[in-house]
Coordinates of C-alpha atoms in Angstrom, one line a residue:
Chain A
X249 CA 20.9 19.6 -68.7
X250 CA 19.6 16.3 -67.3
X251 CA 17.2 16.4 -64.5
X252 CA 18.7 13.9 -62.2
X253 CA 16.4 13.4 -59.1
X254 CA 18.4 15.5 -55.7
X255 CA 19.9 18.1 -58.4
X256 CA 16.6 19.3 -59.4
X257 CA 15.8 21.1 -56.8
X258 CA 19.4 22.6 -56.7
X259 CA 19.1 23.3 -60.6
X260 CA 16.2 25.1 -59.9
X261 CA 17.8 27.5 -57.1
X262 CA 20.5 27.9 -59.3
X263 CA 18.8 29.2 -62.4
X264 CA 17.0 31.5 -60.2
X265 CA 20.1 32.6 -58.7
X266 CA 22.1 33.5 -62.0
X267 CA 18.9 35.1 -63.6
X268 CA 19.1 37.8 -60.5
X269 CA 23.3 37.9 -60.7
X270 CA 23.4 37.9 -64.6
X271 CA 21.2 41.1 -64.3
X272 CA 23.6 42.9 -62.0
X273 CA 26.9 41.6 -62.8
X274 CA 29.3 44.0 -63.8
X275 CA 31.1 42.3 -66.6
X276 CA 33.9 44.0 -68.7
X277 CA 33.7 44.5 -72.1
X278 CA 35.6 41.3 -73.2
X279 CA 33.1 39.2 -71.7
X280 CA 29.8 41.4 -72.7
X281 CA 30.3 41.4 -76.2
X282 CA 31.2 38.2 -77.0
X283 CA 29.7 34.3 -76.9
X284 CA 30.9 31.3 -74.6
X285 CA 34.4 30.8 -75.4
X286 CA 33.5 27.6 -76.7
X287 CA 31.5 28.5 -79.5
X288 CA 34.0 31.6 -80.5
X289 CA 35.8 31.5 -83.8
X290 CA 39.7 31.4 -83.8
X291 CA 39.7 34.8 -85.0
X292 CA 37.1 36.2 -82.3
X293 CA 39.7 34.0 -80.0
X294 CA 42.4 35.9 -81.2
X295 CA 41.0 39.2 -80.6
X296 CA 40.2 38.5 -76.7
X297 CA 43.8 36.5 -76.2
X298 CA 45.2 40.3 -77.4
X299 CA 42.9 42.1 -75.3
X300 CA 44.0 39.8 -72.3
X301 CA 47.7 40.2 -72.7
X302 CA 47.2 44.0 -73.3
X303 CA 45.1 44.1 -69.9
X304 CA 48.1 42.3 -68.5
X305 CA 50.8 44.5 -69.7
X306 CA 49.6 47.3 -68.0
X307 CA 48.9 45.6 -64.5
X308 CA 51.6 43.6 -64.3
X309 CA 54.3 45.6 -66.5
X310 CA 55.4 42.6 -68.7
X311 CA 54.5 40.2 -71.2
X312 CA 52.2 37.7 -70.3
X313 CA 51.2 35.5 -72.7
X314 CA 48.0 33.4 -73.1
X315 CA 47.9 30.5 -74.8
X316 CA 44.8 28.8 -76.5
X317 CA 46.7 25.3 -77.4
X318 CA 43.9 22.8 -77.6
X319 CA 43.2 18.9 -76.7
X320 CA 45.6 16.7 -78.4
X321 CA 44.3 13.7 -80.4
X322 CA 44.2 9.7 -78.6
X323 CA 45.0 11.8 -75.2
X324 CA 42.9 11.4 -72.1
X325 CA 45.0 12.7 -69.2
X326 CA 44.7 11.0 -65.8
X327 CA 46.2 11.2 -62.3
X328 CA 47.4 8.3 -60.0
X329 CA 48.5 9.7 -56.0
X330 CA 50.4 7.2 -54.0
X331 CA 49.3 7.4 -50.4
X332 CA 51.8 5.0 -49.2
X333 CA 55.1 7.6 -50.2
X334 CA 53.2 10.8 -49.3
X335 CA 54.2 12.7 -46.2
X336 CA 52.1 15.7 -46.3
X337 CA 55.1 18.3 -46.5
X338 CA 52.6 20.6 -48.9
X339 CA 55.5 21.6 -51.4
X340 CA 52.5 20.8 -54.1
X341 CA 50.1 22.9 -52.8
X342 CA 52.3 26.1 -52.8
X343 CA 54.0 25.1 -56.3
X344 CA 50.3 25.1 -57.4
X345 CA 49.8 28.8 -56.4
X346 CA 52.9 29.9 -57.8
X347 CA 52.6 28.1 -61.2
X348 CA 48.6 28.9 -61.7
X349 CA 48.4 32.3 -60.5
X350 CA 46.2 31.9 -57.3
X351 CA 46.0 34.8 -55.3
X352 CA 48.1 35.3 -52.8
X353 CA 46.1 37.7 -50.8
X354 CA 43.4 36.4 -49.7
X355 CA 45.0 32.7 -49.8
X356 CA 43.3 30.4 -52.6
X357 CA 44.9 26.8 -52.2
X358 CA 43.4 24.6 -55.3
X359 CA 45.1 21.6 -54.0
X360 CA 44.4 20.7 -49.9
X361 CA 47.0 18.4 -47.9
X362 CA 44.3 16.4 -45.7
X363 CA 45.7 14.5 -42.7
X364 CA 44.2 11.4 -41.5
X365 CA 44.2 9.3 -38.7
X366 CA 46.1 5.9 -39.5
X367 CA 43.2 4.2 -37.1
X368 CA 40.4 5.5 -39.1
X369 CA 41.3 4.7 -42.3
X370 CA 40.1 7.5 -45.1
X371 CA 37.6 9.5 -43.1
X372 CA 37.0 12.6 -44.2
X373 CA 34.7 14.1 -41.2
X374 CA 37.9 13.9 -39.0
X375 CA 40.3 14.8 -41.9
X376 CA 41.9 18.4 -41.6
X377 CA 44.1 20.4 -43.5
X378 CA 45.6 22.7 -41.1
X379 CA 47.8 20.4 -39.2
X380 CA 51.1 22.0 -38.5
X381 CA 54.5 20.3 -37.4
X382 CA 57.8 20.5 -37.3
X383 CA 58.0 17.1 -39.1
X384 CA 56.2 15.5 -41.3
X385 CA 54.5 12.3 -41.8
X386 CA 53.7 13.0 -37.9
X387 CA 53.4 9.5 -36.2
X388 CA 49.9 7.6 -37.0
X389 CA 48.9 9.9 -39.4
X390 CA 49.1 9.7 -43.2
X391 CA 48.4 12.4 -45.9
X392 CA 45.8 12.7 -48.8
X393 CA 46.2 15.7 -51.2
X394 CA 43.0 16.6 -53.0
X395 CA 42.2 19.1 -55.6
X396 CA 39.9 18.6 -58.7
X397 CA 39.4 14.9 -59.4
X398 CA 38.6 15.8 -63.0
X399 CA 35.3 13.9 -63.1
X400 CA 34.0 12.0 -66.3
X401 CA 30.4 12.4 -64.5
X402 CA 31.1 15.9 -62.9
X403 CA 28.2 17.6 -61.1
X404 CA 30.0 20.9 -61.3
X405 CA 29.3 21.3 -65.0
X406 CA 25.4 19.7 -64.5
X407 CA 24.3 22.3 -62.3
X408 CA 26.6 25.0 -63.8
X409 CA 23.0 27.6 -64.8
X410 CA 25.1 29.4 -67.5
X411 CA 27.4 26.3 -69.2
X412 CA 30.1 28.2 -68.1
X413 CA 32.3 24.7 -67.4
X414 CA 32.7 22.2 -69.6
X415 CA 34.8 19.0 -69.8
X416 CA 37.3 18.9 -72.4
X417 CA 38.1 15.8 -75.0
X418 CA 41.3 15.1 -73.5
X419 CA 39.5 14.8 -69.9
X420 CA 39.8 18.5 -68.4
X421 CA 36.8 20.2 -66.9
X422 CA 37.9 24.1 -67.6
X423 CA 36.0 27.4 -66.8
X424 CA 35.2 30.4 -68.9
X425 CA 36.4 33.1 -66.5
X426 CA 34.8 35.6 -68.5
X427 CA 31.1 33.5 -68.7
X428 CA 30.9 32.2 -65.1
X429 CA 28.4 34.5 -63.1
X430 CA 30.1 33.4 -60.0
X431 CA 26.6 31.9 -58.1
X432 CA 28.8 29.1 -56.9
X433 CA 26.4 26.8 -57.6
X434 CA 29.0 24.4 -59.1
X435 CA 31.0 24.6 -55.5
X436 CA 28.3 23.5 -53.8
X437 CA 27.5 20.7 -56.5
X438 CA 31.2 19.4 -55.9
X439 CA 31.9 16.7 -53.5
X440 CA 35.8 17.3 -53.2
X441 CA 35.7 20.7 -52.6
X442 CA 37.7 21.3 -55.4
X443 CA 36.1 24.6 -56.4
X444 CA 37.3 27.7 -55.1
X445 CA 35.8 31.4 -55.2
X446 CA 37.8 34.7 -55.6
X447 CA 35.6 37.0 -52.5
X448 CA 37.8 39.9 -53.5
X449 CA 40.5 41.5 -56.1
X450 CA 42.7 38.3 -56.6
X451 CA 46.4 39.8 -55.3
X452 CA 49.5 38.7 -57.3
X453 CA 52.8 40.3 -56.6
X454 CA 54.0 41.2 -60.1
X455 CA 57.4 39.8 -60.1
X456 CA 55.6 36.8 -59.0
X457 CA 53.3 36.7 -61.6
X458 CA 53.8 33.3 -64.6
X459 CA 53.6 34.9 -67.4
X460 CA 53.6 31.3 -69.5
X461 CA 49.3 31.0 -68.9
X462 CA 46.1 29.4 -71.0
X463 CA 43.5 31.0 -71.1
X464 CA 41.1 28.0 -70.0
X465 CA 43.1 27.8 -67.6
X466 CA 46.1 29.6 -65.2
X467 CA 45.7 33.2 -66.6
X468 CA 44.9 35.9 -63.5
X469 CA 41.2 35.5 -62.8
X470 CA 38.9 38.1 -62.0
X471 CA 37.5 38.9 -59.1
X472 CA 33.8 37.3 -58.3
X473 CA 34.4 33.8 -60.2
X474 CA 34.8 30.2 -59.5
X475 CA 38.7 28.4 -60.5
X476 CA 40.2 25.1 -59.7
X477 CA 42.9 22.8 -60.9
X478 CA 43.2 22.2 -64.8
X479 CA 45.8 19.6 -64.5
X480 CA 48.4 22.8 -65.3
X481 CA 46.5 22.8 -68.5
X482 CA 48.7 25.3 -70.0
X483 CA 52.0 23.0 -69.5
X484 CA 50.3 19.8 -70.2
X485 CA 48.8 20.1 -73.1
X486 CA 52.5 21.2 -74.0
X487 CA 53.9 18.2 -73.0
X488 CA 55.0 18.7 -69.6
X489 CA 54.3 17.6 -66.7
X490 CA 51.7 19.5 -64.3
X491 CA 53.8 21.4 -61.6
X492 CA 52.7 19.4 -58.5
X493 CA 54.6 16.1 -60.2
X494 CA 57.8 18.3 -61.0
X495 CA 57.9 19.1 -57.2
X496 CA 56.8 16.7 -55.0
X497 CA 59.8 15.5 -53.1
X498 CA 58.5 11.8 -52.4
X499 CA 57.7 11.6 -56.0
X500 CA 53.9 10.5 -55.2
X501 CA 52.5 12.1 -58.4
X502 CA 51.9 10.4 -61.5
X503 CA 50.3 12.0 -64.5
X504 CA 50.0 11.2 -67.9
X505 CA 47.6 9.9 -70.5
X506 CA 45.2 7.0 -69.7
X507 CA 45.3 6.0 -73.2
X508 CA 48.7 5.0 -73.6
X509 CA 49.2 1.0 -72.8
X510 CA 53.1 2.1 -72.1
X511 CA 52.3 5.1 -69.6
X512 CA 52.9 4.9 -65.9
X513 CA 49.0 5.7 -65.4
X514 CA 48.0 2.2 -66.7
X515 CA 50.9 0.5 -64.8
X516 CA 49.3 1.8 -62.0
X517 CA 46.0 0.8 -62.8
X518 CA 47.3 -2.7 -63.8
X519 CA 49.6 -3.3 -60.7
X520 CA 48.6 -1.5 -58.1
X521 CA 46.2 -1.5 -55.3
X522 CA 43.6 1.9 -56.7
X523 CA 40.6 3.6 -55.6
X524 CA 39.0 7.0 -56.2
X525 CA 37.4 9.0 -53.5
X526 CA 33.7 8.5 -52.4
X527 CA 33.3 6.1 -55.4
X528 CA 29.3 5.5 -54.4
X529 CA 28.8 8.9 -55.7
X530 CA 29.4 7.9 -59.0
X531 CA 31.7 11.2 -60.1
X532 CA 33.9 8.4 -61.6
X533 CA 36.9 10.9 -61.1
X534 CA 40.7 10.7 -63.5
X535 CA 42.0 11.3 -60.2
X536 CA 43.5 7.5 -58.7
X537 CA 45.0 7.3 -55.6
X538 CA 47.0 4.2 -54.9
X539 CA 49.2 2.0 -52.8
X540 CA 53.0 1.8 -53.9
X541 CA 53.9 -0.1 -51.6
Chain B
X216 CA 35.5 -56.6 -45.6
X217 CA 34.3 -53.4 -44.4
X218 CA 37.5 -52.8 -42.6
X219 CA 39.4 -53.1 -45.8
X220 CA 38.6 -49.9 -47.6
X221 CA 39.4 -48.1 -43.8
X222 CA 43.2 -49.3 -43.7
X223 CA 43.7 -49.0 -47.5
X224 CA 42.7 -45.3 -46.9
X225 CA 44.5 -45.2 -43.6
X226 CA 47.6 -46.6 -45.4
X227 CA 47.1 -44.3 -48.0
X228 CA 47.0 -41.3 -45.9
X229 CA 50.2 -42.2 -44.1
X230 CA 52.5 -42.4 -47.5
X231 CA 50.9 -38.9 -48.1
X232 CA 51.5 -37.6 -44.7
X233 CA 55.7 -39.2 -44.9
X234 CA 55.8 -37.7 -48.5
X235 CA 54.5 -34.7 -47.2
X236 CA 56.9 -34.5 -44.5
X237 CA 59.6 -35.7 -46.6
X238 CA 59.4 -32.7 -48.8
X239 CA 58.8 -30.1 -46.4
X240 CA 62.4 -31.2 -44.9
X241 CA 63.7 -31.2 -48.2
X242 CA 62.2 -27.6 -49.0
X243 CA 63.6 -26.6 -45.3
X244 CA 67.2 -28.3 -46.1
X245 CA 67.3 -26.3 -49.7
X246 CA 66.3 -23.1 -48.2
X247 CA 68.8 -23.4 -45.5
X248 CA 71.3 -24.8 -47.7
X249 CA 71.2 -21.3 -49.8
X250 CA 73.6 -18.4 -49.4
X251 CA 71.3 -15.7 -46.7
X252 CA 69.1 -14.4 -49.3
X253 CA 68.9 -10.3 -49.3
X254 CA 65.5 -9.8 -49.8
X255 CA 62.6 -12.3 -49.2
X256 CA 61.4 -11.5 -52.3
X257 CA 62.0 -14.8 -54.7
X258 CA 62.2 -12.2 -57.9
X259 CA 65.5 -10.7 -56.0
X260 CA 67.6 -13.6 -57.0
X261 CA 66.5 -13.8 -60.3
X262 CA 66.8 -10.1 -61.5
X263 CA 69.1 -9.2 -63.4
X264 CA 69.8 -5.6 -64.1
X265 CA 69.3 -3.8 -67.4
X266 CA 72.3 -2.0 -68.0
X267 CA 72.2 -1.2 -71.7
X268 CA 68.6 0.6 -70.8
X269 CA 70.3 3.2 -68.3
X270 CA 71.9 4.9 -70.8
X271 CA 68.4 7.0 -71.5
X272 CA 67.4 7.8 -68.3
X273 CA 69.1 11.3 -68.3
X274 CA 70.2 10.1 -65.1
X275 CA 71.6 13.7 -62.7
X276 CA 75.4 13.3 -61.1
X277 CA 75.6 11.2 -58.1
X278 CA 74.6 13.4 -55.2
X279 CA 78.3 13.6 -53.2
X280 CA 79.5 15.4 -50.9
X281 CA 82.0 17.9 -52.1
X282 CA 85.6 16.0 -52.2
X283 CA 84.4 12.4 -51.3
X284 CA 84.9 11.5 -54.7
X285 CA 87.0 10.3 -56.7
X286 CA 88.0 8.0 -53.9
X287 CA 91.2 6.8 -55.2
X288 CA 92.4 9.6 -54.0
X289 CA 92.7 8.2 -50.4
X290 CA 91.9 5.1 -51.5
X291 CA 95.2 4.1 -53.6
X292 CA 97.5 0.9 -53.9
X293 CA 99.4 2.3 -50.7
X294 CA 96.2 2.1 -48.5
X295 CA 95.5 -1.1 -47.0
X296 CA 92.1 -2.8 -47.5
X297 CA 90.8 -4.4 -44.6
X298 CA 87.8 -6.2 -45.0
X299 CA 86.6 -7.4 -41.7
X300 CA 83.8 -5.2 -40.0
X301 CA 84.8 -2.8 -37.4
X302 CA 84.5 0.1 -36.2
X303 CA 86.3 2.8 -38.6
X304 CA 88.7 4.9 -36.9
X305 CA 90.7 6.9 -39.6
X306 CA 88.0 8.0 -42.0
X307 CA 84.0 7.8 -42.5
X308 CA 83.0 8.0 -38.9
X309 CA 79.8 10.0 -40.4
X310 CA 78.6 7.0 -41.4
X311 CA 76.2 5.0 -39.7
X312 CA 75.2 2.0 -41.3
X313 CA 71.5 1.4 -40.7
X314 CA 70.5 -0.8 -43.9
X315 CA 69.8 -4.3 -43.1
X316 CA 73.3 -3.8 -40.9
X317 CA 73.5 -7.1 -39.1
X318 CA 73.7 -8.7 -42.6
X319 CA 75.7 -6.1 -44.4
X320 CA 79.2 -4.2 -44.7
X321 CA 80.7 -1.8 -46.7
X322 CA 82.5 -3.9 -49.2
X323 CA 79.2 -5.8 -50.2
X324 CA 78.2 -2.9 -52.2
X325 CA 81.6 -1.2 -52.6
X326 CA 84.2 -2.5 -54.7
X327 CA 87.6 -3.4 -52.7
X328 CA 90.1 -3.5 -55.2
X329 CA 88.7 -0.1 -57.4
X330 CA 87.2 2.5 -55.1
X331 CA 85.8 4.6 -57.2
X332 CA 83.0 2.0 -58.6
X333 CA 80.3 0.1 -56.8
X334 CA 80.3 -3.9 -57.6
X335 CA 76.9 -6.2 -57.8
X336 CA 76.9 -9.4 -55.9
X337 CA 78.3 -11.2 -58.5
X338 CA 81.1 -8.7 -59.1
X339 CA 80.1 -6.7 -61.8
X340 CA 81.4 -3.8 -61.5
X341 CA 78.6 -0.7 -61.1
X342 CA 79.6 2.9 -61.6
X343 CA 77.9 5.5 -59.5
X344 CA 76.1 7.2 -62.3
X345 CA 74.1 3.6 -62.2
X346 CA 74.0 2.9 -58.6
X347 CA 69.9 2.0 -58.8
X348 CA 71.3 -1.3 -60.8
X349 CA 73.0 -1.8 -57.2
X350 CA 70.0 -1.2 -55.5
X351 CA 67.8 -3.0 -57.8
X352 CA 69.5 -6.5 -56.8
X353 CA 67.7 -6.6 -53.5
X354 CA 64.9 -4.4 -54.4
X355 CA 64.0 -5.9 -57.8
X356 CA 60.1 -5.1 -57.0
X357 CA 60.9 -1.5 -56.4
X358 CA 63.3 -0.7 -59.4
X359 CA 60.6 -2.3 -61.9
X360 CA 58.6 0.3 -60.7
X361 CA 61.0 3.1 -60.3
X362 CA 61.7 2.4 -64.3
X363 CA 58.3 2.8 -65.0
X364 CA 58.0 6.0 -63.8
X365 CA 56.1 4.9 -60.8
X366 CA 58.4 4.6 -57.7
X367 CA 60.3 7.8 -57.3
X368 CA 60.3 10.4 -59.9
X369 CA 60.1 11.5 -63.5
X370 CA 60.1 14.8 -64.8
X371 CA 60.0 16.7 -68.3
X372 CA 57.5 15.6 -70.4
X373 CA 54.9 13.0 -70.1
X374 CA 54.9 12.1 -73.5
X375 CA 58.9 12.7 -74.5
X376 CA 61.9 13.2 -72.6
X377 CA 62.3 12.4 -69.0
X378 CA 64.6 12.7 -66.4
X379 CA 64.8 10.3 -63.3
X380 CA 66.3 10.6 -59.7
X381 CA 68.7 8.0 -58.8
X382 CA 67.8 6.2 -55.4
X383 CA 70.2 7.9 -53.3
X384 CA 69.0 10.7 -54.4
X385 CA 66.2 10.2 -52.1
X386 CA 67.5 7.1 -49.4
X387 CA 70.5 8.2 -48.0
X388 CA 72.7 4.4 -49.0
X389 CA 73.9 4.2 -45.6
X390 CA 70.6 4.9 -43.8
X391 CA 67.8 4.7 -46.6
X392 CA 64.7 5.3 -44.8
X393 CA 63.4 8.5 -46.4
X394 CA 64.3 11.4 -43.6
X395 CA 60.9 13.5 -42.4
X396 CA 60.8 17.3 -43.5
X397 CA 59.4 20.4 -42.8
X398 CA 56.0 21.3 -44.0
X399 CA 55.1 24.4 -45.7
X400 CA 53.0 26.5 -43.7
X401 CA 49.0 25.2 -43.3
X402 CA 46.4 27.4 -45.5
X403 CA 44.3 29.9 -43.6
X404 CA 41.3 29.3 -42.1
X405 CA 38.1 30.6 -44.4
X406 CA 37.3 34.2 -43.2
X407 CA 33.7 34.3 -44.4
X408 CA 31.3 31.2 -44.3
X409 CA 30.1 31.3 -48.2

C-alpha cells in the first residue's frame, strides 16, 4: 500500500480498526477456510460457487446461479452520462436494485439521482437526492445520477486494511464479500459516496430475487459488508449492457469499452463537451458525464 | 510627400471597405435568395440520409395508435386531398401541431398522393419503419449521433447486436418536445449516522 501524505493517518486508523473487527467477526465457513478470492484456484472457486448456490437454494427456494466469467481481453469498460437529456425520473436507480440484488429492507440505492440548481451550476453542498414531484425535470433544476465512478486511482482499494477490493483488468473495482471485514474504511476514503454498507440482514423478497448473479459482483450479500456498482458485472462481461442503460427512458447512458475506436464511449470523448466529477482529486474516474446537446 | 503614403492607405482602405460591403450584400442576397432553410444548421442541407444502413438497426414497429394505420384506409383515391393549411374538421383534431408550426404542415412530411408513407423534401418516399431518415433532414447533427449510439438509445449488447428506438418513439412528431414524467419514489433518509 502506498503511503500517500492525508491517507496515512487514515491507513493507520484503519489497520487498527480491522485488527480489532477481524478478531471478532463472525465469518461463515466459506470465507474462514479459504484465501482472497483472487489468489483462489479455479477448482477452490468452484467449490465456493457450489456452496453459494446451495446456500441460495435453501433461502430463496430456486436456482440461483453464480457466475465467475472473467475480464475479457483489449476491454476496458467506461461510462459516459449526458446531463443535458437527463430528467431525474430515477427509473435507473430502482432497475439497479432489482437487477443487483440490493436489499430492499432497509433501502440500499447504489446509484443517487442528485438535483441541482440550474443557477449554481454542479454544486454538490446544495445537491439533494430526495427531491420529490409530480414531474420531472422540475423547472431550473437539472439532474446528476451518481454511483461508483470506477476510478483508475481509487482511494477505496488504497485504504481497503484487508485487500478486500481490487480493480479488475477490464476497469471494475469489485469486492470480495466474503474477505471485506466491513470497517468501512473504504466509504469513508470515497469521494462519490459510492460505497454502501448492509447495517442489518440484507431483505430480498424471493420471487424478486435475479437469480442470473457473479459472484464479484450482484450475488445476495451478507450482512455487515461494503457493495457498490460493478457496472452489472455479471451482464457485462456477457456482453450486455448494464441495466441502468437498458432502462433509462431519455436514453442518457452510454457504456461500452474505451478501447474500441468504433464505440459510442470514444465518440463521446471525441465530440462532446466531458468532464468527470471533482477532477482536482485526481480519482481519474471511467465514469464521463457529458453535454449532448 | 508625406501625405502620399496617407491617401494611398486611405484609398486603399476604401476599396476594402466597398468590397467588403459588396460581399456582405451579396452573402445577404444569396441567403435571402434560398428556399427558408429548416434548420440553421449548414450540415442540414447537405445530409443526405443513409438508407441502405437502416436495414441493421433492428429497428421496433412504428409506435401507432391502434387503427391509424394503414391510412389508405380513409385515405383512398375517393377522398380529396386538400393541401392548404386549415383547421381539420373531419378527422385528426388530436393533433396539435407544435413543431416549428409557423413554417410547417402536414403534407411536408406526409406524402399526399400515398398515405401510408412519409416523403423527404425532395420526394423520396420514407416508410414509417425509417421515419428517423425523415427526421434526420432537419436534424442532421442529432441523427449522426442517434446512429452512433449516442442520442437516444441502444440496447442488447455493447459489443454485438443492438436495437435502436426510432425518434417518435420518444418526440411525439406532432409535438416533439420530450413530455416530463413521474419520478420514482426518492430513497429514504439514512436511519443511523455511520
Amino acid at each position: 500500500m502506498s503511503c500517500e501524505p492525508g491517507l496515512s493517518r487514515r491507513d493507520f486508523m484503519c489497520a487498527v480498526a480491522s485488527c480489532a473487527v477481524a478478531a471478532c467477526t463472525d465469518v461463515t465457513h466459506t470465507s474462514f477456510f479459504r484465501d482472497r478470492l483472487r489468489e483462489l484456484s479455479t477448482a477452490d472457486i468452484a467449490a465456493i460457487v457450489a456452496d453459494l448456490e446451495r446456500e441460495y437454494r435453501e433461502r430463496f427456494g430456486k436456482e440461483v446461479t453464480v457466475g465467475t466469467e472473467e475480464a475479457m481481453d483489449g476491454v476496458e469498460f467506461a461510462y459516459a452520462l449526458d446531463l443535458s437529456r437527463c430528467v431525474g425520473c430515477r427509473r435507473c436507480e430502482y432497475a439497479c436494485i432489482e437487477e443487483n440484488n440490493q436489499s430492499r429492507d432497509p433501502e440500499v440505492h447504489w446509484i443517487r439521482v442528485l438535483e441541482m440548481d440550474k443557477d449554481k451550476g454542479i454544486d454538490f453542498a446544495h445537491a439533494t437526492p430526495y427531491y420529490d414531484a409530480e414531474e420531472v425535470p422540475r423547472p431550473g433544476h437539472f439532474y446528476v445520477p451518481v454511483a461508483c465512478q470506477q476510478c483508475r486511482n481509487p482511494p477505496c482499494v488504497k485504504t481497503c486494511p484487508v485487500g478486500a477490493t481490487w480493480q479488475e483488468p477490464d476497469g471494475i473495482t469489485v469486492i470480495d464479500y466474503d474477505w471485506c471485514i466491513g470497517c468501512r474504511c473504504c466509504m469513508s476514503a470515497c469521494p462519490y459516496g459510492a460505497r454502501h454498507y448492509n447495517w442489518s440482514e440484507p431483505e430480498i423478497p424471493k420471487d424478486e430475487v435475479n437469480t442470473d448473479t457473479h459472484i464479484l459482483g450482484n450475488r445476495p450479500r451478507p450482512r455487515g459488508v461494503v457493495e457498490k456498482c460493478t457496472f452489472c458485472i455479471h451482464r457485462t462481461r456477457e456482453g450486455l449492457y448494464p441495466a441502468c442503460v437498458e432502462v433509462c427512458p431519455t436514453g442518457s447512458r452510454k457504456f461500452g469499452n474505451l478501447l474500441d475506436p468504433s464505440g459510442e464511449i470514444r465518440y463521446v470523448l471525441e465530440n462532446k463537451r466531458v468532464f468527470v466529477l471533482k477532477a482536482e482529486l485526481n480519482t481519474r474516474p471511467r465514469f464521463y458525464y457529458f453535454y449532448g446537446v | 510627400m508625406p501625405t502620399m503614403p496617407i491617401s494611398g492607405s486611405a484609398r486603399t482602405w476604401g476599396t476594402v471597405v466597398v468590397f467588403l460591403l459588396a460581399h456582405l450584400a451579396s452573402a445577404c442576397a444569396e441567403s435571402h435568395a434560398e428556399p427558408h432553410s429548416p434548420h440553421p444548421d449548414d450540415d442540414v442541407l447537405r445530409y443526405v440520409p443513409d438508407a441502405t444502413a437502416a436495414n441493421d438497426l433492428h429497428l421496433p414497429p412504428p409506435p401507432f395508435t391502434e387503427g391509424a394505420f394503414p391510412c389508405s384506409d380513409c385515405h383512398d383515391p375517393e377522398l380529396p386531398v386538400r393541401t392548404r393549411r386549415r383547421e381539420l374538421k373531419w378527422a385528426h383534431k388530436e393533433i396539435e401541431l407544435t413543431h416549428d408550426e409557423e413554417h410547417r404542415w402536414c403534407l411536408d412530411c406526409h406524402d399526399a398522393e400515398n398515405r401510408d408513407v412519409l416523403h423527404l423534401a425532395n420526394g423520396t418516399p420514407v416508410a414509417f419503419e425509417e421515419s428517423h431518415l425523415l427526421c434526420g433532414q432537419c436534424h442532421g447533427d442529432k441523427h449522426r449521433d442517434w446512429r452512433a449510439g449516442v442520442h437516444g438509445r441502444r440496447t442488447g449488447s455493447w459489443n454485438g447486436e443492438k436495437s435502436y428506438l426510432l425518434c417518435v418513439h420518444c418526440h411525439d412528431a406532432h409535438s416533439p418536445a420530450f413530455e416530463a414524467i413521474r419520478p420514482e419514489p426518492p430513497p429514504p433518509r439514512p436511519r443511523r449516522t455511520p
